[in-house]
PDB file of C-alpha atoms in Angstrom:
ATOM      1  CA  MET A   1       2.327  56.128   4.349  1.00  0.00           C
ATOM      2  CA  LYS A   2       4.768  59.087   4.962  1.00  0.00           C
ATOM      3  CA  ILE A   3       6.561  59.193   7.860  1.00  0.00           C
ATOM      4  CA  GLU A   4       8.183  62.206   9.250  1.00  0.00           C
ATOM      5  CA  LEU A   5      10.954  62.040  12.087  1.00  0.00           C
ATOM      6  CA  SER A   6       9.589  63.931  15.117  1.00  0.00           C
ATOM      7  CA  GLN A   7      12.819  63.557  16.463  1.00  0.00           C
ATOM      8  CA  PRO A   8      16.085  62.346  15.981  1.00  0.00           C
ATOM      9  CA  PHE A   9      16.027  58.269  15.606  1.00  0.00           C
ATOM     10  CA  PHE A  10      18.370  56.460  18.064  1.00  0.00           C
ATOM     11  CA  LYS A  11      18.732  52.622  18.957  1.00  0.00           C
ATOM     12  CA  GLU A  12      21.035  51.425  21.509  1.00  0.00           C
ATOM     13  CA  ARG A  13      22.177  48.306  19.875  1.00  0.00           C
ATOM     14  CA  ILE A  14      21.214  47.513  16.027  1.00  0.00           C
ATOM     15  CA  ALA A  15      22.132  44.019  15.221  1.00  0.00           C
ATOM     16  CA  ILE A  16      23.305  43.507  11.296  1.00  0.00           C
ATOM     17  CA  MET A  17      23.140  40.103  10.185  1.00  0.00           C
ATOM     18  CA  GLY A  18      25.272  39.551   7.093  1.00  0.00           C
ATOM     19  CA  ILE A  19      28.073  42.423   7.122  1.00  0.00           C
ATOM     20  CA  GLY A  20      28.815  43.126   3.256  1.00  0.00           C
ATOM     21  CA  LEU A  21      27.814  46.063   0.833  1.00  0.00           C
ATOM     22  CA  ILE A  22      24.535  47.022   1.927  1.00  0.00           C
ATOM     23  CA  GLY A  23      24.865  45.753   5.957  1.00  0.00           C
ATOM     24  CA  GLY A  24      27.915  47.736   5.944  1.00  0.00           C
ATOM     25  CA  SER A  25      26.823  50.927   4.377  1.00  0.00           C
ATOM     26  CA  LEU A  26      23.531  50.778   6.979  1.00  0.00           C
ATOM     27  CA  ALA A  27      25.855  50.870   9.613  1.00  0.00           C
ATOM     28  CA  ARG A  28      28.004  53.559   8.491  1.00  0.00           C
ATOM     29  CA  ALA A  29      25.096  55.715   7.739  1.00  0.00           C
ATOM     30  CA  LEU A  30      23.515  55.185  11.163  1.00  0.00           C
ATOM     31  CA  LYS A  31      26.684  55.944  12.622  1.00  0.00           C
ATOM     32  CA  ARG A  32      27.533  59.371  10.754  1.00  0.00           C
ATOM     33  CA  ASN A  33      24.112  60.291  11.856  1.00  0.00           C
ATOM     34  CA  ASN A  34      24.667  59.617  15.583  1.00  0.00           C
ATOM     35  CA  SER A  35      21.674  57.160  15.091  1.00  0.00           C
ATOM     36  CA  VAL A  36      22.898  54.179  17.135  1.00  0.00           C
ATOM     37  CA  GLY A  37      25.075  53.039  20.328  1.00  0.00           C
ATOM     38  CA  LYS A  38      26.457  49.976  18.940  1.00  0.00           C
ATOM     39  CA  ILE A  39      26.560  47.925  15.608  1.00  0.00           C
ATOM     40  CA  ILE A  40      26.558  44.379  16.225  1.00  0.00           C
ATOM     41  CA  ALA A  41      27.342  42.226  13.250  1.00  0.00           C
ATOM     42  CA  TYR A  42      26.969  38.263  12.697  1.00  0.00           C
ATOM     43  CA  ASP A  43      28.479  36.834   9.703  1.00  0.00           C
ATOM     44  CA  GLN A  44      29.438  33.179   8.760  1.00  0.00           C
ATOM     45  CA  SER A  45      32.560  34.799   7.437  1.00  0.00           C
ATOM     46  CA  GLU A  46      35.292  35.770  10.556  1.00  0.00           C
ATOM     47  CA  GLU A  47      37.128  37.429   7.598  1.00  0.00           C
ATOM     48  CA  ALA A  48      34.354  39.685   6.946  1.00  0.00           C
ATOM     49  CA  LEU A  49      33.375  40.137  10.518  1.00  0.00           C
ATOM     50  CA  GLN A  50      37.358  41.250  11.350  1.00  0.00           C
ATOM     51  CA  LYS A  51      37.278  43.368   8.155  1.00  0.00           C
ATOM     52  CA  ALA A  52      34.112  45.137   9.781  1.00  0.00           C
ATOM     53  CA  TYR A  53      35.591  45.346  13.274  1.00  0.00           C
ATOM     54  CA  GLU A  54      38.976  46.931  12.012  1.00  0.00           C
ATOM     55  CA  LEU A  55      37.053  49.505   9.614  1.00  0.00           C
ATOM     56  CA  GLY A  56      34.994  50.652  12.519  1.00  0.00           C
ATOM     57  CA  VAL A  57      31.568  49.759  11.059  1.00  0.00           C
ATOM     58  CA  ALA A  58      30.951  47.144  13.876  1.00  0.00           C
ATOM     59  CA  ASP A  59      31.528  47.457  17.344  1.00  0.00           C
ATOM     60  CA  GLU A  60      30.934  43.565  18.464  1.00  0.00           C
ATOM     61  CA  ILE A  61      31.196  40.755  16.114  1.00  0.00           C
ATOM     62  CA  TYR A  62      29.766  37.333  16.288  1.00  0.00           C
ATOM     63  CA  THR A  63      29.286  33.991  14.307  1.00  0.00           C
ATOM     64  CA  ASP A  64      26.793  32.968  16.508  1.00  0.00           C
ATOM     65  CA  PRO A  65      23.294  34.893  15.243  1.00  0.00           C
ATOM     66  CA  ILE A  66      21.925  33.936  18.618  1.00  0.00           C
ATOM     67  CA  LYS A  67      24.583  36.055  20.476  1.00  0.00           C
ATOM     68  CA  ALA A  68      24.502  38.646  18.011  1.00  0.00           C
ATOM     69  CA  ALA A  69      20.552  39.296  17.987  1.00  0.00           C
ATOM     70  CA  GLU A  70      19.457  38.478  21.777  1.00  0.00           C
ATOM     71  CA  ASN A  71      19.628  42.121  23.186  1.00  0.00           C
ATOM     72  CA  ALA A  72      19.170  43.972  20.089  1.00  0.00           C
ATOM     73  CA  ASP A  73      16.608  46.984  19.396  1.00  0.00           C
ATOM     74  CA  ILE A  74      16.633  46.079  15.764  1.00  0.00           C
ATOM     75  CA  ILE A  75      17.872  43.035  13.688  1.00  0.00           C
ATOM     76  CA  ILE A  76      18.291  43.758  10.184  1.00  0.00           C
ATOM     77  CA  LEU A  77      18.698  40.685   7.875  1.00  0.00           C
ATOM     78  CA  ALA A  78      21.196  41.367   5.328  1.00  0.00           C
ATOM     79  CA  THR A  79      22.284  37.885   4.524  1.00  0.00           C
ATOM     80  CA  PRO A  80      21.681  35.968   1.096  1.00  0.00           C
ATOM     81  CA  ILE A  81      17.605  35.634   1.161  1.00  0.00           C
ATOM     82  CA  THR A  82      17.866  31.782   1.054  1.00  0.00           C
ATOM     83  CA  ALA A  83      19.150  31.753   4.659  1.00  0.00           C
ATOM     84  CA  MET A  84      16.674  34.612   6.092  1.00  0.00           C
ATOM     85  CA  GLY A  85      14.167  31.858   6.931  1.00  0.00           C
ATOM     86  CA  LYS A  86      16.353  29.611   9.168  1.00  0.00           C
ATOM     87  CA  ILE A  87      18.025  32.771  11.086  1.00  0.00           C
ATOM     88  CA  VAL A  88      14.750  34.059  11.993  1.00  0.00           C
ATOM     89  CA  LYS A  89      13.804  30.677  13.193  1.00  0.00           C
ATOM     90  CA  GLU A  90      17.022  30.464  15.368  1.00  0.00           C
ATOM     91  CA  ILE A  91      16.795  33.694  16.942  1.00  0.00           C
ATOM     92  CA  ILE A  92      13.270  34.549  17.269  1.00  0.00           C
ATOM     93  CA  PRO A  93      13.000  32.902  20.774  1.00  0.00           C
ATOM     94  CA  TYR A  94      16.067  34.927  22.300  1.00  0.00           C
ATOM     95  CA  LEU A  95      15.002  38.435  21.289  1.00  0.00           C
ATOM     96  CA  LYS A  96      13.866  40.998  23.408  1.00  0.00           C
ATOM     97  CA  GLU A  97      10.023  41.443  23.621  1.00  0.00           C
ATOM     98  CA  ASP A  98      10.015  44.840  21.750  1.00  0.00           C
ATOM     99  CA  ALA A  99      13.042  44.148  19.429  1.00  0.00           C
ATOM    100  CA  VAL A 100      12.006  44.831  15.779  1.00  0.00           C
ATOM    101  CA  MET A 101      13.048  42.411  12.609  1.00  0.00           C
ATOM    102  CA  SER A 102      13.748  43.693   9.126  1.00  0.00           C
ATOM    103  CA  ASP A 103      15.565  42.547   6.005  1.00  0.00           C
ATOM    104  CA  VAL A 104      17.093  44.094   3.258  1.00  0.00           C
ATOM    105  CA  GLY A 105      16.066  41.643   0.503  1.00  0.00           C
ATOM    106  CA  SER A 106      15.741  42.146  -3.196  1.00  0.00           C
ATOM    107  CA  THR A 107      12.700  39.781  -3.149  1.00  0.00           C
ATOM    108  CA  LYS A 108       9.830  39.984  -0.751  1.00  0.00           C
ATOM    109  CA  GLY A 109       7.480  36.998  -1.345  1.00  0.00           C
ATOM    110  CA  SER A 110      10.138  34.033  -1.461  1.00  0.00           C
ATOM    111  CA  VAL A 111      11.668  35.720   1.745  1.00  0.00           C
ATOM    112  CA  LEU A 112       7.870  35.753   3.663  1.00  0.00           C
ATOM    113  CA  GLU A 113       7.242  32.469   2.424  1.00  0.00           C
ATOM    114  CA  SER A 114      10.577  31.007   3.827  1.00  0.00           C
ATOM    115  CA  ILE A 115       9.908  32.515   7.320  1.00  0.00           C
ATOM    116  CA  LYS A 116       6.169  31.363   7.522  1.00  0.00           C
ATOM    117  CA  ALA A 117       7.725  28.143   6.517  1.00  0.00           C
ATOM    118  CA  GLU A 118      10.382  27.823   9.571  1.00  0.00           C
ATOM    119  CA  VAL A 119       8.543  29.599  11.960  1.00  0.00           C
ATOM    120  CA  GLY A 120       4.915  28.703  11.284  1.00  0.00           C
ATOM    121  CA  TYR A 121       3.660  32.164  11.016  1.00  0.00           C
ATOM    122  CA  LEU A 122       4.642  35.912  10.000  1.00  0.00           C
ATOM    123  CA  PRO A 123       5.922  37.445  13.168  1.00  0.00           C
ATOM    124  CA  GLU A 124       4.241  41.131  13.725  1.00  0.00           C
ATOM    125  CA  ARG A 125       7.335  42.611  14.650  1.00  0.00           C
ATOM    126  CA  PHE A 126       8.965  41.529  11.247  1.00  0.00           C
ATOM    127  CA  VAL A 127       8.603  44.448   8.837  1.00  0.00           C
ATOM    128  CA  PRO A 128      10.054  43.533   5.367  1.00  0.00           C
ATOM    129  CA  ALA A 129      11.699  46.371   3.638  1.00  0.00           C
ATOM    130  CA  HIS A 130      14.162  46.940   0.693  1.00  0.00           C
ATOM    131  CA  PRO A 131      16.415  49.738   0.182  1.00  0.00           C
ATOM    132  CA  ILE A 132      16.743  50.771  -3.712  1.00  0.00           C
ATOM    133  CA  ALA A 133      20.641  51.137  -3.594  1.00  0.00           C
ATOM    134  CA  GLY A 134      23.683  49.177  -4.302  1.00  0.00           C
ATOM    135  CA  THR A 135      26.576  48.977  -6.586  1.00  0.00           C
ATOM    136  CA  GLU A 136      28.330  46.234  -8.573  1.00  0.00           C
ATOM    137  CA  LYS A 137      31.018  46.005  -5.773  1.00  0.00           C
ATOM    138  CA  HIS A 138      30.060  43.637  -2.703  1.00  0.00           C
ATOM    139  CA  GLY A 139      31.902  43.143   0.761  1.00  0.00           C
ATOM    140  CA  VAL A 140      32.129  45.451   3.840  1.00  0.00           C
ATOM    141  CA  GLU A 141      35.368  46.917   2.390  1.00  0.00           C
ATOM    142  CA  ASN A 142      33.328  48.523  -0.627  1.00  0.00           C
ATOM    143  CA  SER A 143      30.370  49.902   1.874  1.00  0.00           C
ATOM    144  CA  PHE A 144      30.144  53.816   2.557  1.00  0.00           C
ATOM    145  CA  ASP A 145      28.072  56.062   4.554  1.00  0.00           C
ATOM    146  CA  SER A 146      26.168  58.060   1.899  1.00  0.00           C
ATOM    147  CA  LEU A 147      24.828  54.894  -0.257  1.00  0.00           C
ATOM    148  CA  PHE A 148      21.050  55.393   0.961  1.00  0.00           C
ATOM    149  CA  ASP A 149      21.457  59.380   0.559  1.00  0.00           C
ATOM    150  CA  ASN A 150      18.183  60.555  -1.230  1.00  0.00           C
ATOM    151  CA  ARG A 151      17.396  56.632  -2.635  1.00  0.00           C
ATOM    152  CA  ARG A 152      14.406  55.285  -1.786  1.00  0.00           C
ATOM    153  CA  THR A 153      13.660  52.659   0.731  1.00  0.00           C
ATOM    154  CA  LEU A 154      10.262  50.226  -0.097  1.00  0.00           C
ATOM    155  CA  VAL A 155       8.595  48.980   3.262  1.00  0.00           C
ATOM    156  CA  ILE A 156       6.764  46.254   2.539  1.00  0.00           C
ATOM    157  CA  PRO A 157       4.303  45.494   5.563  1.00  0.00           C
ATOM    158  CA  HIS A 158       2.306  42.403   5.925  1.00  0.00           C
ATOM    159  CA  LEU A 159      -1.206  41.745   7.164  1.00  0.00           C
ATOM    160  CA  GLU A 160      -0.051  40.759  10.724  1.00  0.00           C
ATOM    161  CA  ASN A 161       2.398  43.868  11.312  1.00  0.00           C
ATOM    162  CA  SER A 162       2.738  45.910  14.367  1.00  0.00           C
ATOM    163  CA  HIS A 163       2.045  49.584  13.195  1.00  0.00           C
ATOM    164  CA  ASP A 164       4.654  50.582  15.953  1.00  0.00           C
ATOM    165  CA  ALA A 165       7.205  47.840  14.074  1.00  0.00           C
ATOM    166  CA  VAL A 166       6.364  49.491  10.882  1.00  0.00           C
ATOM    167  CA  ARG A 167       7.049  52.645  11.624  1.00  0.00           C
ATOM    168  CA  THR A 168      10.625  51.818  13.349  1.00  0.00           C
ATOM    169  CA  ILE A 169      11.753  50.901  10.163  1.00  0.00           C
ATOM    170  CA  HIS A 170      10.408  53.645   8.275  1.00  0.00           C
ATOM    171  CA  GLU A 171      12.399  56.105  10.899  1.00  0.00           C
ATOM    172  CA  MET A 172      15.651  54.100  10.981  1.00  0.00           C
ATOM    173  CA  TRP A 173      15.744  54.348   7.208  1.00  0.00           C
ATOM    174  CA  LYS A 174      14.810  58.004   7.022  1.00  0.00           C
ATOM    175  CA  ALA A 175      17.716  58.319   9.703  1.00  0.00           C
ATOM    176  CA  THR A 176      20.201  56.956   6.825  1.00  0.00           C
ATOM    177  CA  GLY A 177      19.094  59.690   4.749  1.00  0.00           C
ATOM    178  CA  SER A 178      16.827  57.450   2.661  1.00  0.00           C
ATOM    179  CA  GLU A 179      13.137  58.524   1.506  1.00  0.00           C
ATOM    180  CA  THR A 180      10.537  55.721   2.545  1.00  0.00           C
ATOM    181  CA  GLU A 181       7.766  54.614   0.592  1.00  0.00           C
ATOM    182  CA  GLU A 182       5.036  51.514   1.442  1.00  0.00           C
ATOM    183  CA  MET A 183       4.710  48.949  -1.316  1.00  0.00           C
ATOM    184  CA  GLY A 184       2.515  45.454  -1.213  1.00  0.00           C
ATOM    185  CA  VAL A 185       4.662  42.198  -1.484  1.00  0.00           C
ATOM    186  CA  LYS A 186       3.542  40.835  -5.030  1.00  0.00           C
ATOM    187  CA  HIS A 187       3.693  44.430  -6.309  1.00  0.00           C
ATOM    188  CA  HIS A 188       7.416  44.944  -5.123  1.00  0.00           C
ATOM    189  CA  ASP A 189       8.359  41.823  -6.808  1.00  0.00           C
ATOM    190  CA  GLN A 190       6.829  42.464 -10.169  1.00  0.00           C
ATOM    191  CA  VAL A 191       8.458  46.297 -10.335  1.00  0.00           C
ATOM    192  CA  LEU A 192      11.892  44.876  -9.008  1.00  0.00           C
ATOM    193  CA  ALA A 193      11.781  42.018 -11.623  1.00  0.00           C
ATOM    194  CA  ALA A 194      11.332  44.780 -14.111  1.00  0.00           C
ATOM    195  CA  THR A 195      13.585  47.500 -13.077  1.00  0.00           C
ATOM    196  CA  SER A 196      16.537  45.378 -11.376  1.00  0.00           C
ATOM    197  CA  HIS A 197      16.240  41.557 -11.831  1.00  0.00           C
ATOM    198  CA  ILE A 198      15.967  41.855 -15.686  1.00  0.00           C
ATOM    199  CA  PRO A 199      18.601  44.466 -16.114  1.00  0.00           C
ATOM    200  CA  HIS A 200      21.032  42.313 -14.385  1.00  0.00           C
ATOM    201  CA  LEU A 201      20.031  39.019 -15.999  1.00  0.00           C
ATOM    202  CA  LEU A 202      20.489  40.833 -19.580  1.00  0.00           C
ATOM    203  CA  ALA A 203      23.672  42.536 -18.812  1.00  0.00           C
ATOM    204  CA  TYR A 204      25.178  38.836 -17.744  1.00  0.00           C
ATOM    205  CA  ALA A 205      23.740  37.269 -20.929  1.00  0.00           C
ATOM    206  CA  THR A 206      25.088  40.053 -23.008  1.00  0.00           C
ATOM    207  CA  VAL A 207      28.734  39.871 -21.465  1.00  0.00           C
ATOM    208  CA  ASP A 208      28.757  35.921 -21.616  1.00  0.00           C
ATOM    209  CA  THR A 209      27.550  35.905 -25.006  1.00  0.00           C
ATOM    210  CA  LEU A 210      30.195  38.164 -26.181  1.00  0.00           C
ATOM    211  CA  ALA A 211      32.695  36.656 -23.889  1.00  0.00           C
ATOM    212  CA  ASN A 212      32.182  33.317 -25.930  1.00  0.00           C
ATOM    213  CA  LEU A 213      32.594  35.023 -29.577  1.00  0.00           C
ATOM    214  CA  ASP A 214      35.975  33.981 -31.667  1.00  0.00           C
ATOM    215  CA  ASP A 215      37.004  37.718 -31.531  1.00  0.00           C
ATOM    216  CA  ARG A 216      35.996  38.185 -28.139  1.00  0.00           C
ATOM    217  CA  ALA A 217      39.421  40.053 -27.154  1.00  0.00           C
ATOM    218  CA  GLU A 218      39.132  42.484 -29.776  1.00  0.00           C
ATOM    219  CA  ILE A 219      35.436  43.363 -29.118  1.00  0.00           C
ATOM    220  CA  PHE A 220      36.244  44.013 -25.065  1.00  0.00           C
ATOM    221  CA  ARG A 221      39.251  45.829 -26.068  1.00  0.00           C
ATOM    222  CA  PHE A 222      37.163  48.173 -28.221  1.00  0.00           C
ATOM    223  CA  ALA A 223      34.064  48.543 -26.149  1.00  0.00           C
ATOM    224  CA  ALA A 224      33.152  51.834 -25.183  1.00  0.00           C
ATOM    225  CA  GLY A 225      31.316  53.635 -22.739  1.00  0.00           C
ATOM    226  CA  GLY A 226      28.101  52.785 -23.803  1.00  0.00           C
ATOM    227  CA  PHE A 227      29.208  48.983 -23.469  1.00  0.00           C
ATOM    228  CA  ARG A 228      30.702  49.896 -19.740  1.00  0.00           C
ATOM    229  CA  ASP A 229      27.455  51.379 -18.508  1.00  0.00           C
ATOM    230  CA  PHE A 230      25.072  48.715 -19.822  1.00  0.00           C
ATOM    231  CA  THR A 231      27.406  45.819 -18.732  1.00  0.00           C
ATOM    232  CA  ARG A 232      28.704  47.468 -15.241  1.00  0.00           C
ATOM    233  CA  ILE A 233      26.357  45.264 -13.255  1.00  0.00           C
ATOM    234  CA  SER A 234      27.471  42.292 -14.653  1.00  0.00           C
ATOM    235  CA  ALA A 235      30.277  42.658 -12.338  1.00  0.00           C
ATOM    236  CA  SER A 236      27.841  42.247  -9.355  1.00  0.00           C
ATOM    237  CA  ASP A 237      28.040  38.733  -7.006  1.00  0.00           C
ATOM    238  CA  PRO A 238      26.920  36.090  -9.384  1.00  0.00           C
ATOM    239  CA  GLU A 239      26.034  33.771  -6.277  1.00  0.00           C
ATOM    240  CA  LEU A 240      23.481  36.552  -4.937  1.00  0.00           C
ATOM    241  CA  TRP A 241      22.117  37.154  -8.440  1.00  0.00           C
ATOM    242  CA  THR A 242      21.417  33.629  -8.798  1.00  0.00           C
ATOM    243  CA  ASP A 243      19.470  33.314  -5.581  1.00  0.00           C
ATOM    244  CA  ILE A 244      17.613  36.603  -6.625  1.00  0.00           C
ATOM    245  CA  CYS A 245      16.762  35.425  -9.789  1.00  0.00           C
ATOM    246  CA  LEU A 246      15.445  32.016  -8.571  1.00  0.00           C
ATOM    247  CA  GLN A 247      13.625  33.390  -5.978  1.00  0.00           C
ATOM    248  CA  ASN A 248      11.571  35.852  -7.919  1.00  0.00           C
ATOM    249  CA  ARG A 249      11.506  33.579 -11.414  1.00  0.00           C
ATOM    250  CA  GLU A 250       7.865  33.786 -11.943  1.00  0.00           C
ATOM    251  CA  SER A 251       7.915  37.867 -11.837  1.00  0.00           C
ATOM    252  CA  ILE A 252      10.932  37.803 -13.897  1.00  0.00           C
ATOM    253  CA  LEU A 253       9.741  34.977 -16.726  1.00  0.00           C
ATOM    254  CA  GLU A 254       6.506  37.270 -17.114  1.00  0.00           C
ATOM    255  CA  VAL A 255       8.700  40.187 -17.691  1.00  0.00           C
ATOM    256  CA  LEU A 256      10.924  37.945 -20.249  1.00  0.00           C
ATOM    257  CA  VAL A 257       7.832  37.009 -22.090  1.00  0.00           C
ATOM    258  CA  ALA A 258       7.558  40.944 -22.901  1.00  0.00           C
ATOM    259  CA  TYR A 259      10.737  41.458 -23.408  1.00  0.00           C
ATOM    260  CA  GLN A 260      11.251  38.647 -25.959  1.00  0.00           C
ATOM    261  CA  LYS A 261       8.128  39.911 -27.837  1.00  0.00           C
ATOM    262  CA  LYS A 262      10.287  43.197 -28.027  1.00  0.00           C
ATOM    263  CA  ILE A 263      13.403  41.413 -29.252  1.00  0.00           C
ATOM    264  CA  ASP A 264      11.498  39.548 -31.901  1.00  0.00           C
ATOM    265  CA  LEU A 265       9.885  42.453 -33.353  1.00  0.00           C
ATOM    266  CA  LEU A 266      13.150  44.295 -33.930  1.00  0.00           C
ATOM    267  CA  LYS A 267      14.578  41.172 -35.178  1.00  0.00           C
ATOM    268  CA  HIS A 268      11.916  40.931 -37.915  1.00  0.00           C
ATOM    269  CA  ALA A 269      12.348  44.659 -38.553  1.00  0.00           C
ATOM    270  CA  LEU A 270      16.131  44.373 -39.155  1.00  0.00           C
ATOM    271  CA  GLU A 271      15.346  41.447 -41.468  1.00  0.00           C
ATOM    272  CA  ASP A 272      12.925  43.356 -43.396  1.00  0.00           C
ATOM    273  CA  GLN A 273      15.075  46.729 -43.310  1.00  0.00           C
ATOM    274  CA  GLU A 274      11.757  48.393 -41.703  1.00  0.00           C
ATOM    275  CA  ARG A 275      13.402  51.646 -40.578  1.00  0.00           C
ATOM    276  CA  GLU A 276       9.679  53.131 -39.352  1.00  0.00           C
ATOM    277  CA  THR A 277       9.733  50.134 -36.788  1.00  0.00           C
ATOM    278  CA  LEU A 278      13.037  50.744 -35.188  1.00  0.00           C
ATOM    279  CA  SER A 279      12.486  54.517 -35.046  1.00  0.00           C
ATOM    280  CA  LYS A 280       9.002  54.046 -33.557  1.00  0.00           C
ATOM    281  CA  VAL A 281      10.363  51.679 -31.058  1.00  0.00           C
ATOM    282  CA  PHE A 282      13.385  54.207 -30.209  1.00  0.00           C
ATOM    283  CA  ALA A 283      11.656  57.058 -29.982  1.00  0.00           C
ATOM    284  CA  ARG A 284       9.356  55.717 -27.561  1.00  0.00           C
ATOM    285  CA  ALA A 285      11.881  54.229 -25.413  1.00  0.00           C
ATOM    286  CA  LYS A 286      13.650  57.624 -25.602  1.00  0.00           C
ATOM    287  CA  HIS A 287      10.516  59.549 -24.655  1.00  0.00           C
ATOM    288  CA  ALA A 288       9.921  57.026 -21.515  1.00  0.00           C
ATOM    289  CA  ARG A 289      13.334  57.707 -20.216  1.00  0.00           C
ATOM    290  CA  ASP A 290      13.286  61.391 -20.502  1.00  0.00           C
ATOM    291  CA  ASN A 291      10.015  61.935 -18.902  1.00  0.00           C
ATOM    292  CA  PHE A 292       9.308  58.999 -16.576  1.00  0.00           C
ATOM    293  CA  TYR A 293      13.092  58.628 -15.233  1.00  0.00           C
ATOM    294  CA  LYS A 294      14.384  61.112 -12.793  1.00  0.00           C
ATOM    295  CA  GLU A 295      17.953  61.056 -11.488  1.00  0.00           C
ATOM    296  CA  PRO A 296      17.576  60.912  -7.687  1.00  0.00           C
TER     297      PRO A 296
END
């Protein structure tokens, strides 16, 4: 579903629950485009909240999720995905009748399951979403207002969703400079397993493997650009990515099976010096990369 903005998007109060890189960048982008009156920030960390306030990312800060959410027009969950269900249960009795909730989580099936388990149903005004943007850094101090420019945000409606709430989330993300598309829950988790979760898992595994070799100091000292590019994401928050991998483990395991088969094929090709096999795999990969991936 393509949503066009018929008029400038604006909401008086938007609460961001978890004020890190993504939540902070969302706040900055909305402020940059004059799309929000006040940003209300909730976080368990008083230090993070204070940074957000001092940087001008948040206008009001709370360690109490109810106080942060109770008068908000939109509530965005940017906490760890394992905390989202409990937060929804805690705040939902205190929300405005027309308030819209959403999230920025990298998995969707587990988030919806946790909300349903905690609340007993899927709220019609909770609209799952996932901006496909980020860096290996974390913390509100590393947030910036152009993170979502020309990036995609996936909006993942569930069957109980209010059409008005879905439209509101499309409009909010468009106001950040993002393009929006819709996708089903299961398909989202499968696609993200292949394009984001597996690359992170492999980057961590590569660096951890090399770090345990006897000559690791020399290996890292002479590492060139290709190594830095491939392993950059292994500098991401380990706790965050542990949660993501465990919460989307079924989809990740499906992709890992296919990946392991390809690794085995290459291993045997090297053992048997099968130049043609290696060349064909590399050529197919180059063709796919050149033709299917376009820089945003």
